[in-house]
Amino acid sequence: MDLVNSMTTEATVVDQRESLAFDTDVLVVGGGAAGVAAAVTAARQGVKVLLVERYGFCGGGAVAGLSGTICGMYEASDAPNAAPRQVIHGFADEFARSMSARSGLTPPVRYGKTFTRVHDPLVWRETADQLLQDAGVQVLLHTTVIGALVEGGEKIDGITAYTKQGKCSIRAKITVDASGDADIIAMAGLPTFVGDDGRVQNPTMIFRLLGVDTERFLAVQGEDSIMGPDVTNLIIRLHNSHEYKLPRAKIFLFPTPRPNELLCNCTRIIGEDGRELNPLLVRDITEAEIQGRRQAREYARFFRDRIPGCEHSFINDTGVQVGVRQTRQALGVTTLMNEDVTRGAKFRTGVARSPWPIELHSGDKPRLVWLIEDYYEIPYECFVPARGESILVAGRCLSAQHEAMASARVTGQCFSYGHAIGHAAAIAVKNNMSPRLIDGAEIRLALNRDGAEL
Ligand SMILES: Cc1cc2nc3c(=O)[nH]c(=O)nc-3n(C[C@H](O)[C@H](O)[C@H](O)COP(=O)(O)OP(=O)(O)OC[C@H]3O[C@@H](n4cnc5c(N)ncnc54)[C@H](O)[C@@H]3O)c2cc1C
């Protein structure tokens, strides 16, 4: 018997440190846009809320992944000079106003036929800290959930987590899976699915470019953060001539609230061997991080050499992690269908709305399918798992088909989902009822009392 085999069969895991234990009404796993909104909303209803987050700060994809803008707040229009028309209110709007008051959010910036708003990632973290604290949410940072506590087959009683202090168990009346990856649903053995038959949108390493003469940059490129055909064709030419390695030609560049800075959403991370990566796989996400850093350097070189206003620019930093658009999703009682998005579907139990296009990052360039002067709604049942009790989902791991998810995943909507699911969790606790018995129309009323204007 070789050494490795003998060790794995004979060794036992021993951790003699005392375990930590918590009890709460509502447990929120994940401090991204959805988790923060869910935790704050539930706590404001007077129930006891605990939020756990694996990083040392909240923000998830928006901050650690540096996605950097709040998309999904404004309707799209074909009119070239249309003014921004905001159709998302409630928690998303509150968070935006709060960041704006701290000088951490730009006014609406043009993005094709619509608008987005660019934020400062540090201000995002601070805003979340303040809202959570003011609402009385207990927050555990650097706490990674590693298991689900399951009773009688499918009732979720809470979770177990890893902390540097030792193991931790948290019991909760209602658990909200806002992990982005449907981690708790998967750990509990409840039904999940991955993308389009296992194929997910590609990751992007976002980075911030400092030392930019943004006035000159804007004077040449115009106000649209989606770069036009001149830049696209230049990238294609330089990539094909092997002068630069630039695998994505349609790129997004946003001036940020900070002076002389561009937020660069331009990389397209695929495997060294050309395969599409699945960030759920350890091997793939490792490769994505390394490729991402390499590609960020190469795009920065291209900007410095070829884009007016960027002559003296340099990378300030990349995201803490590669930006992950899509992984595992919970199978819900209802699934948001691709055609719900394209036809602007409205639902009696709609608890959030989205005017955002299908923005599918798959293949050579992102594909955009616009919804013009309209929005669709997302029903409550997309956040209620098909099976399992005492558990809800919030955020990008909602039940939605592949293309629908490529629209429904953006931050404005994730705030709205958290807002809705925070209310649902509080209603379930206060009435000692199963979340699946709540009528989504009741949540809609609660959201409108908070100014969601649904
Ligand atoms: C490259 C890229 C660009 C994007 N661009 C934009 C954009 O410009 N505008 C826009 O609005 N949206 C954009 N998005 C989408 C948006 O950032 C995300 O979809 C959104 O932030 C998701 O929010 P969420 O709360 O659902 O999940 P996440 O933000 O993923 O939050 C999940 C949280 O859970 C934590 N977590 C996960 N697992 C565990 C665990 N086991 N234990 C404890 N904690 C855990 C994570 O650390 C994270 O903080 C982009 C996304 C990507 C990847």
Short mmCIF file of C-alpha atoms and ligand atoms in Angstrom, two decimals:
data_model
loop_
_atom_site.label_atom_id
_atom_site.label_comp_id
_atom_site.label_asym_id
_atom_site.label_seq_id
_atom_site.Cartn_x
_atom_site.Cartn_y
_atom_site.Cartn_z
CA MET A 1 0.00 0.00 0.00
CA ASP A 2 1.43 3.39 -0.91
CA LEU A 3 1.78 6.15 1.67
CA VAL A 4 -1.12 8.32 0.43
CA ASN A 5 -3.63 5.45 0.54
CA SER A 6 -2.58 4.32 3.98
CA MET A 7 -2.96 7.89 5.30
CA THR A 8 -6.45 8.41 3.85
CA THR A 9 -7.76 5.13 5.25
CA GLU A 10 -6.26 5.44 8.72
CA ALA A 11 -6.35 9.15 9.54
CA THR A 12 -9.31 10.67 11.42
CA VAL A 13 -10.31 14.33 11.36
CA VAL A 14 -9.91 15.82 14.81
CA ASP A 15 -10.81 19.37 15.82
CA GLN A 16 -11.05 19.69 19.57
CA ARG A 17 -11.90 23.38 19.65
CA GLU A 18 -15.24 24.37 21.10
CA SER A 19 -18.02 24.85 18.53
CA LEU A 20 -19.88 28.13 18.21
CA ALA A 21 -23.68 28.04 18.19
CA PHE A 22 -26.27 30.64 17.22
CA ASP A 23 -30.07 30.75 17.08
CA THR A 24 -32.01 33.19 14.97
CA ASP A 25 -35.36 33.77 13.28
CA VAL A 26 -33.96 34.46 9.83
CA LEU A 27 -30.55 33.40 8.58
CA VAL A 28 -29.25 34.97 5.39
CA VAL A 29 -26.33 33.22 3.70
CA GLY A 30 -24.35 35.63 1.55
CA GLY A 31 -23.85 39.38 1.75
CA GLY A 32 -24.24 40.29 -1.92
CA ALA A 33 -26.91 42.72 -3.13
CA ALA A 34 -29.67 40.16 -2.51
CA GLY A 35 -28.44 39.07 0.92
CA VAL A 36 -27.97 42.61 2.23
CA ALA A 37 -31.44 43.63 1.02
CA ALA A 38 -33.05 40.49 2.48
CA ALA A 39 -31.35 40.85 5.86
CA VAL A 40 -32.09 44.57 6.24
CA THR A 41 -35.71 44.16 5.14
CA ALA A 42 -36.43 41.21 7.44
CA ALA A 43 -34.80 42.94 10.42
CA ARG A 44 -36.88 46.07 9.79
CA GLN A 45 -39.97 43.89 10.25
CA GLY A 46 -38.85 43.19 13.81
CA VAL A 47 -37.54 39.63 13.50
CA LYS A 48 -34.08 38.52 14.61
CA VAL A 49 -31.72 38.28 11.62
CA LEU A 50 -28.21 36.91 11.20
CA LEU A 51 -26.18 37.28 8.00
CA VAL A 52 -23.09 35.21 7.23
CA GLU A 53 -20.55 36.10 4.59
CA ARG A 54 -17.37 34.26 3.61
CA TYR A 55 -15.44 37.46 2.83
CA GLY A 56 -14.58 40.31 5.20
CA PHE A 57 -17.10 42.64 3.54
CA CYS A 58 -20.44 42.64 1.80
CA GLY A 59 -20.94 43.23 -1.90
CA GLY A 60 -20.37 39.83 -3.53
CA GLY A 61 -20.26 40.06 -7.33
CA ALA A 62 -20.74 43.83 -7.23
CA VAL A 63 -17.69 44.42 -5.01
CA ALA A 64 -15.49 41.30 -4.81
CA GLY A 65 -16.19 40.65 -8.49
CA LEU A 66 -15.99 44.41 -9.13
CA SER A 67 -19.01 44.34 -11.45
CA GLY A 68 -19.11 47.96 -10.47
CA THR A 69 -22.41 49.34 -11.71
CA ILE A 70 -26.06 49.13 -10.70
CA CYS A 71 -27.77 47.90 -13.85
CA GLY A 72 -31.45 47.29 -14.26
CA MET A 73 -32.90 50.54 -12.89
CA TYR A 74 -33.91 52.23 -16.18
CA GLU A 75 -36.05 51.33 -19.17
CA ALA A 76 -34.41 51.04 -22.58
CA SER A 77 -35.51 53.24 -25.46
CA ASP A 78 -34.86 53.42 -29.20
CA ALA A 79 -34.94 57.22 -29.09
CA PRO A 80 -31.29 58.33 -29.32
CA ASN A 81 -31.64 61.17 -26.79
CA ALA A 82 -34.14 59.60 -24.42
CA ALA A 83 -33.68 60.66 -20.79
CA PRO A 84 -33.22 57.96 -18.13
CA ARG A 85 -36.62 56.57 -17.05
CA GLN A 86 -36.29 54.84 -13.68
CA VAL A 87 -38.71 51.97 -13.14
CA ILE A 88 -37.08 50.26 -10.14
CA HIS A 89 -37.70 51.70 -6.70
CA GLY A 90 -37.75 50.40 -3.14
CA PHE A 91 -34.55 48.97 -1.61
CA ALA A 92 -32.50 49.34 -4.83
CA ASP A 93 -33.31 53.01 -4.91
CA GLU A 94 -32.61 53.44 -1.20
CA PHE A 95 -29.18 51.80 -1.57
CA ALA A 96 -28.39 53.94 -4.62
CA ARG A 97 -29.41 57.14 -2.81
CA SER A 98 -27.31 56.17 0.16
CA MET A 99 -24.21 55.57 -2.01
CA SER A 100 -24.88 58.79 -3.87
CA ALA A 101 -24.99 60.74 -0.61
CA ARG A 102 -21.48 59.39 0.11
CA SER A 103 -20.27 60.49 -3.35
CA GLY A 104 -19.91 56.83 -4.28
CA LEU A 105 -22.27 56.63 -7.25
CA THR A 106 -22.32 58.38 -10.63
CA PRO A 107 -25.47 59.79 -12.20
CA PRO A 108 -26.94 57.55 -14.93
CA VAL A 109 -24.33 56.67 -17.56
CA ARG A 110 -25.37 55.59 -21.06
CA TYR A 111 -25.17 51.86 -21.77
CA GLY A 112 -26.46 51.25 -25.30
CA LYS A 113 -30.21 51.90 -25.28
CA THR A 114 -30.40 52.33 -21.52
CA PHE A 115 -28.43 53.60 -18.54
CA THR A 116 -26.51 52.28 -15.57
CA ARG A 117 -24.83 53.87 -12.54
CA VAL A 118 -21.21 53.28 -11.59
CA HIS A 119 -20.27 52.85 -7.94
CA ASP A 120 -17.20 53.03 -5.76
CA PRO A 121 -16.64 49.52 -4.30
CA LEU A 122 -15.46 50.84 -0.95
CA VAL A 123 -18.55 53.00 -0.59
CA TRP A 124 -20.69 49.94 -1.45
CA ARG A 125 -19.16 48.07 1.50
CA GLU A 126 -19.60 51.02 3.87
CA THR A 127 -23.21 51.57 2.81
CA ALA A 128 -24.01 47.91 3.44
CA ASP A 129 -22.26 48.01 6.86
CA GLN A 130 -24.35 51.02 7.87
CA LEU A 131 -27.72 49.71 6.67
CA LEU A 132 -27.16 46.33 8.32
CA GLN A 133 -26.09 47.93 11.56
CA ASP A 134 -28.98 50.41 11.59
CA ALA A 135 -31.48 47.59 10.99
CA GLY A 136 -29.98 45.55 13.86
CA VAL A 137 -28.74 42.61 11.77
CA GLN A 138 -26.07 40.45 13.40
CA VAL A 139 -23.31 39.99 10.85
CA LEU A 140 -20.67 37.24 10.86
CA LEU A 141 -17.91 37.95 8.35
CA HIS A 142 -15.18 35.48 7.39
CA THR A 143 -17.71 32.72 7.96
CA THR A 144 -18.07 30.14 5.20
CA VAL A 145 -21.07 27.86 5.17
CA ILE A 146 -20.08 24.25 4.65
CA GLY A 147 -23.24 22.28 5.37
CA ALA A 148 -27.01 22.43 5.74
CA LEU A 149 -28.80 21.25 8.88
CA VAL A 150 -31.65 19.16 7.55
CA GLU A 151 -34.45 17.65 9.61
CA GLY A 152 -36.83 14.91 8.53
CA GLY A 153 -35.51 14.75 4.99
CA GLU A 154 -36.17 18.23 3.60
CA LYS A 155 -36.75 20.80 6.36
CA ILE A 156 -33.82 23.18 6.60
CA ASP A 157 -32.98 24.03 10.21
CA GLY A 158 -29.93 26.15 9.52
CA ILE A 159 -26.34 25.61 8.54
CA THR A 160 -22.87 24.68 9.72
CA ALA A 161 -19.98 26.97 8.92
CA TYR A 162 -16.23 27.26 9.02
CA THR A 163 -14.63 30.08 10.98
CA LYS A 164 -11.04 30.54 12.14
CA GLN A 165 -12.37 30.29 15.70
CA GLY A 166 -13.74 26.82 15.08
CA LYS A 167 -16.84 25.12 13.72
CA CYS A 168 -20.07 27.04 13.92
CA SER A 169 -23.70 25.98 13.73
CA ILE A 170 -26.58 28.37 13.21
CA ARG A 171 -30.18 27.31 13.74
CA ALA A 172 -32.87 29.38 12.05
CA LYS A 173 -36.63 29.33 11.54
CA ILE A 174 -36.10 30.47 7.95
CA THR A 175 -32.90 30.26 5.92
CA VAL A 176 -32.39 32.48 2.87
CA ASP A 177 -29.89 31.16 0.35
CA ALA A 178 -28.39 34.34 -1.11
CA SER A 179 -25.04 32.67 -1.85
CA GLY A 180 -25.32 33.36 -5.58
CA ASP A 181 -24.46 29.70 -6.15
CA ALA A 182 -27.49 28.08 -4.46
CA ASP A 183 -24.97 26.55 -2.05
CA ILE A 184 -27.46 25.74 0.70
CA ILE A 185 -29.98 24.27 -1.71
CA ALA A 186 -27.25 22.02 -3.13
CA MET A 187 -25.87 21.08 0.30
CA ALA A 188 -29.37 20.07 1.38
CA GLY A 189 -29.76 17.86 -1.69
CA LEU A 190 -32.64 19.91 -3.09
CA PRO A 191 -33.04 20.25 -6.87
CA THR A 192 -30.70 22.62 -8.73
CA PHE A 193 -29.63 23.07 -12.33
CA VAL A 194 -26.69 24.65 -14.13
CA GLY A 195 -27.08 27.04 -17.08
CA ASP A 196 -27.93 25.79 -20.50
CA ASP A 197 -27.53 22.07 -19.98
CA GLY A 198 -24.41 22.65 -17.85
CA ARG A 199 -23.03 25.48 -20.00
CA VAL A 200 -22.75 28.82 -18.17
CA GLN A 201 -21.87 32.37 -19.22
CA ASN A 202 -18.18 33.08 -19.20
CA PRO A 203 -16.45 34.77 -16.27
CA THR A 204 -14.79 38.18 -16.65
CA MET A 205 -11.93 39.62 -14.65
CA ILE A 206 -12.87 43.24 -14.15
CA PHE A 207 -10.23 45.82 -13.36
CA ARG A 208 -9.85 49.50 -12.65
CA LEU A 209 -7.60 51.62 -14.81
CA LEU A 210 -6.15 54.72 -13.18
CA GLY A 211 -4.28 57.69 -14.67
CA VAL A 212 -6.85 58.13 -17.45
CA ASP A 213 -7.58 61.53 -18.95
CA THR A 214 -11.30 60.78 -18.80
CA GLU A 215 -12.28 64.06 -20.49
CA ARG A 216 -10.18 63.23 -23.53
CA PHE A 217 -11.35 59.62 -23.45
CA LEU A 218 -15.02 60.73 -23.45
CA ALA A 219 -14.40 63.36 -26.10
CA VAL A 220 -13.12 60.67 -28.48
CA GLN A 221 -15.29 57.67 -27.53
CA GLY A 222 -18.53 59.50 -26.70
CA GLU A 223 -20.81 58.96 -23.72
CA ASP A 224 -21.80 55.33 -24.39
CA SER A 225 -20.00 52.87 -22.10
CA ILE A 226 -20.40 50.15 -24.75
CA MET A 227 -17.47 50.90 -27.03
CA GLY A 228 -18.40 51.55 -30.63
CA PRO A 229 -17.33 49.85 -33.89
CA ASP A 230 -14.00 51.70 -34.11
CA VAL A 231 -12.73 50.11 -30.90
CA THR A 232 -14.33 46.75 -31.69
CA ASN A 233 -12.77 46.59 -35.17
CA LEU A 234 -9.39 47.69 -33.84
CA ILE A 235 -9.45 44.91 -31.24
CA ILE A 236 -10.38 42.32 -33.87
CA ARG A 237 -7.60 43.49 -36.17
CA LEU A 238 -4.91 43.51 -33.46
CA HIS A 239 -6.03 40.17 -32.07
CA ASN A 240 -6.03 38.52 -35.49
CA SER A 241 -2.59 39.94 -36.30
CA HIS A 242 -1.31 38.51 -32.96
CA GLU A 243 -0.02 41.90 -31.81
CA TYR A 244 -2.20 41.59 -28.73
CA LYS A 245 -4.18 38.72 -27.25
CA LEU A 246 -7.66 40.25 -26.88
CA PRO A 247 -10.31 37.52 -27.06
CA ARG A 248 -13.31 39.84 -26.52
CA ALA A 249 -13.98 42.59 -29.03
CA LYS A 250 -17.21 44.13 -27.65
CA ILE A 251 -16.10 45.82 -24.46
CA PHE A 252 -17.62 48.09 -21.79
CA LEU A 253 -15.64 50.98 -20.23
CA PHE A 254 -17.17 53.15 -17.50
CA PRO A 255 -15.83 56.38 -15.98
CA THR A 256 -16.29 55.93 -12.23
CA PRO A 257 -17.10 58.37 -9.38
CA ARG A 258 -13.35 58.65 -8.77
CA PRO A 259 -11.23 61.05 -10.85
CA ASN A 260 -9.16 59.67 -13.78
CA GLU A 261 -10.50 56.16 -13.46
CA LEU A 262 -12.17 53.71 -15.84
CA LEU A 263 -13.89 50.51 -14.79
CA CYS A 264 -13.00 47.95 -17.45
CA ASN A 265 -15.41 45.13 -18.23
CA CYS A 266 -13.61 43.68 -21.20
CA THR A 267 -12.03 40.29 -20.58
CA ARG A 268 -13.54 36.99 -21.65
CA ILE A 269 -12.09 34.14 -19.68
CA ILE A 270 -11.90 30.77 -21.34
CA GLY A 271 -9.59 27.86 -20.63
CA GLU A 272 -6.04 27.75 -22.00
CA ASP A 273 -7.26 24.92 -24.23
CA GLY A 274 -10.21 27.02 -25.48
CA ARG A 275 -12.89 25.32 -23.38
CA GLU A 276 -15.71 27.27 -21.70
CA LEU A 277 -15.12 27.36 -17.95
CA ASN A 278 -17.58 26.42 -15.22
CA PRO A 279 -16.67 28.42 -12.08
CA LEU A 280 -18.26 25.75 -9.86
CA LEU A 281 -15.36 23.46 -10.70
CA VAL A 282 -12.26 24.13 -8.60
CA ARG A 283 -9.97 23.49 -11.54
CA ASP A 284 -11.90 25.90 -13.78
CA ILE A 285 -12.18 28.77 -11.30
CA THR A 286 -8.48 28.49 -10.51
CA GLU A 287 -7.68 28.74 -14.18
CA ALA A 288 -10.15 31.64 -14.56
CA GLU A 289 -8.39 33.66 -11.85
CA ILE A 290 -4.95 33.17 -13.40
CA GLN A 291 -6.09 33.74 -16.98
CA GLY A 292 -8.08 36.74 -15.77
CA ARG A 293 -5.07 38.50 -14.34
CA ARG A 294 -3.08 37.79 -17.51
CA GLN A 295 -5.82 39.09 -19.75
CA ALA A 296 -6.34 42.22 -17.63
CA ARG A 297 -2.66 43.13 -18.19
CA GLU A 298 -3.00 42.59 -21.92
CA TYR A 299 -6.10 44.79 -22.26
CA ALA A 300 -4.42 47.47 -20.12
CA ARG A 301 -1.44 47.38 -22.51
CA PHE A 302 -3.81 47.79 -25.45
CA PHE A 303 -5.61 50.76 -23.79
CA ARG A 304 -2.34 52.49 -22.95
CA ASP A 305 -0.98 52.02 -26.49
CA ARG A 306 -4.11 52.59 -28.55
CA ILE A 307 -6.96 54.39 -26.77
CA PRO A 308 -6.83 58.20 -26.59
CA GLY A 309 -6.84 59.44 -23.02
CA CYS A 310 -5.27 56.21 -21.70
CA GLU A 311 -1.64 57.02 -22.62
CA HIS A 312 -0.56 57.28 -18.97
CA SER A 313 -2.94 54.74 -17.52
CA PHE A 314 -2.14 51.73 -15.36
CA ILE A 315 -4.08 48.98 -13.62
CA ASN A 316 -5.02 49.98 -10.11
CA ASP A 317 -6.41 46.58 -9.19
CA THR A 318 -8.56 43.70 -10.38
CA GLY A 319 -11.57 42.37 -8.52
CA VAL A 320 -10.83 40.37 -5.36
CA GLN A 321 -12.05 37.46 -7.43
CA VAL A 322 -12.90 36.78 -11.05
CA GLY A 323 -16.45 37.95 -11.85
CA VAL A 324 -18.79 34.97 -11.93
CA ARG A 325 -22.01 35.56 -13.84
CA GLN A 326 -23.67 32.22 -13.51
CA THR A 327 -23.22 28.96 -11.68
CA ARG A 328 -25.87 26.77 -10.04
CA GLN A 329 -29.49 27.83 -9.67
CA ALA A 330 -32.28 26.57 -7.46
CA LEU A 331 -35.14 24.83 -9.20
CA GLY A 332 -38.17 26.80 -8.09
CA VAL A 333 -41.89 26.22 -7.87
CA THR A 334 -41.95 28.47 -10.98
CA THR A 335 -39.15 29.17 -13.42
CA LEU A 336 -38.76 32.50 -15.18
CA MET A 337 -38.89 31.60 -18.87
CA ASN A 338 -36.87 33.20 -21.67
CA GLU A 339 -40.07 34.35 -23.33
CA ASP A 340 -41.30 35.99 -20.10
CA VAL A 341 -38.39 38.37 -20.53
CA THR A 342 -38.81 39.06 -24.24
CA ARG A 343 -42.60 39.59 -24.02
CA GLY A 344 -42.44 41.75 -20.87
CA ALA A 345 -44.60 39.34 -18.83
CA LYS A 346 -46.42 40.66 -15.75
CA PHE A 347 -47.61 38.43 -12.91
CA ARG A 348 -50.17 38.74 -10.09
CA THR A 349 -47.46 37.51 -7.74
CA GLY A 350 -44.71 39.62 -9.33
CA VAL A 351 -42.41 40.82 -6.53
CA ALA A 352 -39.73 42.48 -8.64
CA ARG A 353 -39.45 43.96 -12.11
CA SER A 354 -36.67 44.18 -14.66
CA PRO A 355 -36.22 46.34 -17.74
CA TRP A 356 -32.69 44.98 -18.32
CA PRO A 357 -31.89 43.32 -21.68
CA ILE A 358 -30.79 39.75 -22.05
CA GLU A 359 -27.02 40.29 -21.83
CA LEU A 360 -25.62 36.90 -22.63
CA HIS A 361 -21.87 36.48 -22.25
CA SER A 362 -21.36 33.32 -24.21
CA GLY A 363 -19.32 32.65 -27.33
CA ASP A 364 -17.16 35.35 -28.94
CA LYS A 365 -19.07 38.47 -27.92
CA PRO A 366 -21.84 39.43 -25.50
CA ARG A 367 -25.32 39.21 -27.08
CA LEU A 368 -27.83 41.92 -26.16
CA VAL A 369 -31.59 41.50 -26.66
CA TRP A 370 -33.36 44.72 -25.67
CA LEU A 371 -36.76 45.16 -24.10
CA ILE A 372 -37.89 48.58 -25.33
CA GLU A 373 -39.91 50.91 -23.08
CA ASP A 374 -41.15 47.97 -21.06
CA TYR A 375 -40.17 45.64 -18.24
CA TYR A 376 -41.08 42.16 -17.08
CA GLU A 377 -41.93 40.98 -13.60
CA ILE A 378 -40.44 38.11 -11.63
CA PRO A 379 -42.97 36.07 -9.64
CA TYR A 380 -42.41 35.16 -5.98
CA GLU A 381 -42.50 31.45 -6.81
CA CYS A 382 -39.13 31.72 -8.62
CA PHE A 383 -37.58 32.11 -5.14
CA VAL A 384 -39.46 29.24 -3.51
CA PRO A 385 -37.54 25.98 -4.04
CA ALA A 386 -39.47 23.21 -5.75
CA ARG A 387 -38.79 21.06 -2.68
CA GLY A 388 -37.63 21.81 0.86
CA GLU A 389 -39.18 23.60 3.81
CA SER A 390 -38.15 26.72 5.77
CA ILE A 391 -35.90 27.83 2.93
CA LEU A 392 -36.04 30.60 0.34
CA VAL A 393 -33.66 31.76 -2.34
CA ALA A 394 -32.69 35.34 -3.22
CA GLY A 395 -30.47 36.79 -5.93
CA ARG A 396 -28.90 35.43 -9.07
CA CYS A 397 -29.51 31.79 -8.09
CA LEU A 398 -33.25 32.24 -8.68
CA SER A 399 -35.09 29.76 -10.85
CA ALA A 400 -34.75 31.18 -14.36
CA GLN A 401 -33.94 29.75 -17.78
CA HIS A 402 -30.49 30.42 -19.21
CA GLU A 403 -31.27 33.55 -21.32
CA ALA A 404 -33.78 34.86 -18.78
CA MET A 405 -31.08 34.61 -16.10
CA ALA A 406 -28.75 36.61 -18.37
CA SER A 407 -31.17 39.50 -17.84
CA ALA A 408 -32.52 38.84 -14.34
CA ARG A 409 -29.09 38.53 -12.65
CA VAL A 410 -28.06 42.20 -12.47
CA THR A 411 -27.63 44.16 -9.24
CA GLY A 412 -30.73 46.37 -9.36
CA GLN A 413 -32.85 43.24 -9.58
CA CYS A 414 -30.85 41.34 -6.93
CA PHE A 415 -31.59 44.20 -4.51
CA SER A 416 -35.28 43.88 -5.41
CA TYR A 417 -35.28 40.10 -4.91
CA GLY A 418 -33.69 40.51 -1.50
CA HIS A 419 -36.23 43.17 -0.59
CA ALA A 420 -39.07 40.78 -1.49
CA ILE A 421 -37.57 37.71 0.15
CA GLY A 422 -36.76 39.65 3.33
CA HIS A 423 -40.48 40.38 3.61
CA ALA A 424 -41.38 36.76 2.81
CA ALA A 425 -39.01 35.45 5.49
CA ALA A 426 -40.44 37.86 8.09
CA ILE A 427 -44.03 36.94 7.19
CA ALA A 428 -43.18 33.24 7.50
CA VAL A 429 -41.58 33.73 10.93
CA LYS A 430 -44.30 35.99 12.33
CA ASN A 431 -47.11 33.72 11.18
CA ASN A 432 -45.25 30.48 11.81
CA MET A 433 -46.03 29.39 8.28
CA SER A 434 -44.30 27.74 5.37
CA PRO A 435 -42.90 30.23 2.83
CA ARG A 436 -44.55 28.19 0.08
CA LEU A 437 -47.99 29.06 1.49
CA ILE A 438 -47.40 32.83 1.29
CA ASP A 439 -49.30 34.58 -1.49
CA GLY A 440 -46.83 36.63 -3.56
CA ALA A 441 -49.51 39.35 -3.84
CA GLU A 442 -49.17 39.91 -0.09
CA ILE A 443 -45.43 40.46 -0.50
CA ARG A 444 -46.12 42.84 -3.36
CA LEU A 445 -48.33 44.90 -1.03
CA ALA A 446 -45.59 44.99 1.62
CA LEU A 447 -43.06 46.09 -1.02
CA ASN A 448 -45.36 48.87 -2.19
CA ARG A 449 -45.74 50.07 1.38
CA ASP A 450 -41.93 50.49 1.24
CA GLY A 451 -42.21 52.53 -1.97
CA ALA A 452 -41.37 49.81 -4.52
CA GLU A 453 -44.10 51.14 -6.86
CA LEU A 454 -44.89 47.73 -8.34
C1 LIG B 1 -18.17 40.14 -14.79
C2 LIG B 1 -19.48 40.60 -14.29
C3 LIG B 1 -19.95 41.85 -14.64
C4 LIG B 1 -21.16 42.28 -14.19
N1 LIG B 1 -21.56 43.54 -14.48
C5 LIG B 1 -22.65 44.03 -13.87
C6 LIG B 1 -22.95 45.39 -13.98
O1 LIG B 1 -22.25 46.16 -14.62
N2 LIG B 1 -24.06 45.84 -13.34
C7 LIG B 1 -24.86 45.01 -12.62
O2 LIG B 1 -25.85 45.48 -12.06
N3 LIG B 1 -24.58 43.72 -12.49
C8 LIG B 1 -23.49 43.21 -13.08
N4 LIG B 1 -23.16 41.92 -12.89
C9 LIG B 1 -24.06 41.04 -12.13
C10 LIG B 1 -24.05 41.27 -10.65
O3 LIG B 1 -22.80 41.69 -10.18
C11 LIG B 1 -24.42 40.00 -9.88
O4 LIG B 1 -25.31 39.20 -10.56
C12 LIG B 1 -25.01 40.34 -8.55
O5 LIG B 1 -24.05 41.09 -7.85
C13 LIG B 1 -25.42 39.09 -7.81
O6 LIG B 1 -25.83 39.41 -6.51
P1 LIG B 1 -26.25 38.24 -5.52
O7 LIG B 1 -26.50 38.92 -4.21
O8 LIG B 1 -27.31 37.40 -6.09
O9 LIG B 1 -24.99 37.28 -5.43
P2 LIG B 1 -23.45 37.60 -5.10
O10 LIG B 1 -23.13 39.01 -5.38
O11 LIG B 1 -22.71 36.53 -5.81
O12 LIG B 1 -23.41 37.38 -3.54
C14 LIG B 1 -23.29 36.13 -2.92
C15 LIG B 1 -22.53 36.32 -1.64
O13 LIG B 1 -22.52 35.09 -0.94
C16 LIG B 1 -21.23 34.85 -0.44
N5 LIG B 1 -21.10 33.39 -0.33
C17 LIG B 1 -21.14 32.50 -1.33
N6 LIG B 1 -21.03 31.26 -0.85
C18 LIG B 1 -20.93 31.37 0.48
C19 LIG B 1 -20.79 30.42 1.53
N7 LIG B 1 -20.73 29.10 1.28
N8 LIG B 1 -20.69 30.87 2.81
C20 LIG B 1 -20.75 32.21 3.07
N9 LIG B 1 -20.87 33.15 2.11
C21 LIG B 1 -20.99 32.72 0.83
C22 LIG B 1 -20.31 35.46 -1.45
O14 LIG B 1 -19.04 35.76 -0.93
C23 LIG B 1 -21.08 36.70 -1.87
O15 LIG B 1 -20.76 37.83 -1.09
C24 LIG B 1 -21.94 41.44 -13.36
C25 LIG B 1 -21.46 40.19 -12.97
C26 LIG B 1 -20.25 39.78 -13.44
C27 LIG B 1 -19.74 38.47 -13.02
#
